[in-house]
mmCIF file of C-alpha atoms and ligand atoms in Angstrom:
data_model
loop_
_atom_site.group_PDB
_atom_site.id
_atom_site.type_symbol
_atom_site.label_atom_id
_atom_site.label_comp_id
_atom_site.label_asym_id
_atom_site.label_seq_id
_atom_site.Cartn_x
_atom_site.Cartn_y
_atom_site.Cartn_z
ATOM 1 C CA MET K 939 0.089 -0.032 0.038
ATOM 2 C CA PRO K 940 1.455 3.293 -0.922
ATOM 3 C CA VAL K 941 1.927 5.861 1.726
ATOM 4 C CA ASP K 942 0.095 9.613 0.915
ATOM 5 C CA SER K 943 2.154 11.540 -1.200
ATOM 6 C CA PHE K 944 1.562 14.453 1.204
ATOM 7 C CA LEU K 945 2.858 12.529 3.936
ATOM 8 C CA GLU K 946 6.127 11.781 1.958
ATOM 9 C CA LYS K 947 6.367 15.435 0.538
ATOM 10 C CA LYS K 948 6.561 16.409 4.518
ATOM 11 C CA TRP K 949 8.840 13.419 5.362
ATOM 12 C CA LYS K 950 11.196 14.314 2.479
ATOM 13 C CA HIS K 951 10.856 18.445 3.422
ATOM 14 C CA ALA K 952 12.178 17.553 7.023
ATOM 15 C CA PHE K 953 14.761 15.436 5.601
ATOM 16 C CA GLN K 954 16.074 18.526 3.638
ATOM 17 C CA VAL K 955 15.249 21.417 5.624
ATOM 18 C CA PHE K 956 15.916 19.893 9.154
ATOM 19 C CA PHE K 957 18.330 17.141 9.289
ATOM 20 C CA ASP K 958 20.643 17.081 5.979
ATOM 21 C CA THR K 959 22.563 19.885 7.568
ATOM 22 C CA ASN K 960 25.717 19.287 5.220
ATOM 23 C CA LYS K 961 23.092 19.187 2.284
ATOM 24 C CA SER K 962 25.252 15.904 1.318
ATOM 25 C CA GLU K 963 21.328 14.603 0.398
ATOM 26 C CA SER K 964 21.555 11.592 2.664
ATOM 27 C CA LEU K 965 22.074 11.438 6.566
ATOM 28 C CA GLU K 966 25.272 11.272 8.302
ATOM 29 C CA LYS K 967 26.083 11.597 11.981
ATOM 30 C CA GLN K 968 27.989 15.080 10.753
ATOM 31 C CA ASP K 969 24.438 16.115 9.840
ATOM 32 C CA PHE K 970 23.785 15.763 13.845
ATOM 33 C CA ASP K 971 26.831 16.666 15.182
ATOM 34 C CA MET K 972 26.253 19.972 12.932
ATOM 35 C CA LEU K 973 22.893 20.609 13.895
ATOM 36 C CA ALA K 974 23.719 20.438 17.963
ATOM 37 C CA GLU K 975 26.574 22.753 17.115
ATOM 38 C CA LYS K 976 24.189 25.501 15.545
ATOM 39 C CA ILE K 977 21.830 25.402 18.841
ATOM 40 C CA LYS K 978 24.584 25.516 20.652
ATOM 41 C CA GLN K 979 26.136 28.446 19.225
ATOM 42 C CA GLN K 980 22.534 30.724 18.769
ATOM 43 C CA ARG K 981 21.015 29.152 22.659
ATOM 44 C CA GLY K 982 24.462 28.285 24.597
ATOM 45 C CA GLU K 983 25.759 25.251 25.815
ATOM 46 C CA ASP K 984 23.715 25.197 29.309
ATOM 47 C CA SER K 985 20.536 25.681 27.324
ATOM 48 C CA LYS K 986 17.424 23.339 27.693
ATOM 49 C CA ALA K 987 17.273 23.780 23.756
ATOM 50 C CA TYR K 988 20.896 22.454 23.513
ATOM 51 C CA ARG K 989 20.453 19.923 25.972
ATOM 52 C CA THR K 990 17.611 18.396 24.656
ATOM 53 C CA ALA K 991 18.665 18.357 20.881
ATOM 54 C CA LYS K 992 21.795 16.974 21.917
ATOM 55 C CA ALA K 993 19.776 14.035 23.426
ATOM 56 C CA SER K 994 16.909 13.809 20.831
ATOM 57 C CA VAL K 995 19.944 14.267 17.876
ATOM 58 C CA ASP K 996 21.383 10.864 19.355
ATOM 59 C CA ARG K 997 18.022 8.806 19.635
ATOM 60 C CA ILE K 998 17.211 9.854 16.250
ATOM 61 C CA TRP K 999 20.346 9.046 14.468
ATOM 62 C CA LYS K 1000 20.170 5.752 16.473
ATOM 63 C CA ALA K 1001 17.107 4.871 14.746
ATOM 64 C CA ALA K 1002 17.671 6.239 11.430
ATOM 65 C CA ALA K 1003 20.688 4.261 11.049
ATOM 66 C CA ALA K 1004 19.364 1.060 12.418
ATOM 67 C CA ALA K 1005 16.473 1.654 9.544
ATOM 68 C CA ALA K 1006 19.407 1.758 6.762
ATOM 69 C CA THR K 1007 20.413 -0.734 4.803
ATOM 70 C CA GLU K 1008 23.290 -3.137 5.912
ATOM 71 C CA THR K 1009 25.290 -2.039 2.686
ATOM 72 C CA ASP K 1010 24.613 1.555 3.668
ATOM 73 C CA ILE K 1011 25.898 1.383 7.083
ATOM 74 C CA VAL K 1012 28.966 -1.006 6.663
ATOM 75 C CA LEU K 1013 30.252 1.004 3.699
ATOM 76 C CA LYS K 1014 29.074 4.767 4.065
ATOM 77 C CA PHE K 1015 27.450 4.974 7.197
ATOM 78 C CA GLN K 1016 24.652 6.763 5.572
ATOM 79 C CA VAL K 1017 21.133 7.312 5.640
ATOM 80 C CA SER K 1018 19.351 7.974 2.247
ATOM 81 C CA ILE K 1019 16.359 9.892 1.863
ATOM 82 C CA ASP K 1020 14.519 6.645 0.371
ATOM 83 C CA GLU K 1021 15.503 4.982 3.793
ATOM 84 C CA TRP K 1022 14.537 8.132 6.054
ATOM 85 C CA ILE K 1023 10.947 7.671 3.986
ATOM 86 C CA ALA K 1024 11.131 3.822 4.557
ATOM 87 C CA MET K 1025 11.288 4.399 8.372
ATOM 88 C CA TRP K 1026 8.373 6.950 8.363
ATOM 89 C CA SER K 1027 6.158 4.699 6.225
ATOM 90 C CA ALA K 1028 6.680 2.014 8.332
ATOM 91 C CA LEU K 1029 5.045 3.776 11.203
ATOM 92 C CA VAL K 1030 2.152 4.919 9.557
ATOM 93 C CA LEU K 1031 1.141 1.744 7.376
ATOM 94 C CA GLN K 1032 1.752 -0.625 10.760
ATOM 95 C CA ALA K 1033 0.048 2.183 12.421
ATOM 96 C CA LYS K 1034 2.343 1.771 15.378
ATOM 97 C CA THR K 1035 2.170 3.934 18.613
ATOM 98 C CA ALA K 1036 4.977 6.441 18.337
ATOM 99 C CA ASP K 1037 8.685 4.429 18.920
ATOM 100 C CA ASP K 1038 11.346 6.284 20.638
ATOM 101 C CA TRP K 1039 12.815 8.146 18.202
ATOM 102 C CA GLN K 1040 9.783 9.452 17.104
ATOM 103 C CA ASN K 1041 8.870 11.095 20.703
ATOM 104 C CA ALA K 1042 12.965 11.875 20.462
ATOM 105 C CA TYR K 1043 11.845 13.788 17.333
ATOM 106 C CA ILE K 1044 8.753 15.677 18.921
ATOM 107 C CA ASP K 1045 10.906 16.572 21.884
ATOM 108 C CA TYR K 1046 13.326 18.005 19.948
ATOM 109 C CA MET K 1047 11.433 20.247 17.644
ATOM 110 C CA PHE K 1048 9.490 21.503 19.758
ATOM 111 C CA THR K 1049 12.133 22.408 22.633
ATOM 112 C CA LEU K 1050 14.035 23.844 19.757
ATOM 113 C CA LEU K 1051 10.958 26.201 18.582
ATOM 114 C CA ASP K 1052 9.910 26.796 21.962
ATOM 115 C CA ALA K 1053 13.027 29.626 22.667
ATOM 116 C CA SER K 1054 11.388 31.201 25.572
ATOM 117 C CA GLY K 1055 10.253 27.663 27.296
ATOM 118 C CA ASP K 1056 6.714 29.000 27.772
ATOM 119 C CA ASP K 1057 5.231 25.546 26.563
ATOM 120 C CA LYS K 1058 4.156 27.840 23.226
ATOM 121 C CA ILE K 1059 5.451 28.608 20.084
ATOM 122 C CA ASP K 1060 4.920 31.980 19.114
ATOM 123 C CA LYS K 1061 5.572 33.455 15.631
ATOM 124 C CA ASN K 1062 8.282 35.303 16.536
ATOM 125 C CA GLU K 1063 10.197 31.748 17.655
ATOM 126 C CA TYR K 1064 9.289 30.003 14.800
ATOM 127 C CA VAL K 1065 10.673 32.446 12.205
ATOM 128 C CA GLN K 1066 13.949 32.643 13.896
ATOM 129 C CA VAL K 1067 14.664 29.148 14.320
ATOM 130 C CA MET K 1068 13.735 28.371 10.746
ATOM 131 C CA LYS K 1069 16.274 31.359 10.274
ATOM 132 C CA LEU K 1070 18.716 28.643 11.932
ATOM 133 C CA TYR K 1071 18.013 26.083 9.196
ATOM 134 C CA GLY K 1072 18.113 28.896 6.290
ATOM 135 C CA VAL K 1073 14.272 29.409 5.521
ATOM 136 C CA GLY K 1074 13.406 32.530 4.621
ATOM 137 C CA THR K 1075 11.784 35.314 7.159
ATOM 138 C CA ASN K 1076 8.334 35.497 5.022
ATOM 139 C CA GLU K 1077 8.377 32.075 4.198
ATOM 140 C CA ALA K 1078 8.505 30.869 7.382
ATOM 141 C CA GLY K 1079 6.149 33.405 8.521
ATOM 142 C CA SER K 1080 3.447 32.773 6.378
ATOM 143 C CA ALA K 1081 4.005 29.024 7.323
ATOM 144 C CA PHE K 1082 3.527 29.610 10.733
ATOM 145 C CA ASP K 1083 0.253 31.850 9.856
ATOM 146 C CA LYS K 1084 -1.238 28.907 8.101
ATOM 147 C CA PHE K 1085 -1.065 26.398 10.725
ATOM 148 C CA ALA K 1086 -1.729 28.160 13.233
ATOM 149 C CA GLN K 1087 -4.967 28.964 11.629
ATOM 150 C CA VAL K 1088 -5.298 25.331 11.132
ATOM 151 C CA SER K 1089 -4.860 24.072 14.565
ATOM 152 C CA GLN K 1090 -7.497 27.517 16.234
HETATM 153 CA CA1 LIG S 1420 24.009 14.920 5.169
#
């Protein structure tokens, strides 16, 4: 059974924007290390965002690496975009409850976005964090407006 193309697009987008930090079109440990480093520079070593990111990123990486084919791990230690999609599809198709790595992903994204730590994400925080990922202010702002409307 094929996965909904909207979902697939969403996972691809997350892969490209949030995880493939070095833009190599595959995930390596380096992507995760670079990401943690960016957050450290922006929020500081003692920040909750950095501590959560470091812990979560490690859990996500381990799950992603486990989902990659054996050859990839042995030869390149990489996770391709297809393997990334397969990892998410498996969850959806099996209708499983969230795995540890998925909870880690949610913790990570939320803590990163909630810069003030008040358990809410406002537009300014969202735009600032998206800038960290190279997403333009206007683009991030209009994306925020769209999903803020949907969730009201
Ligand atoms: Ca990469």
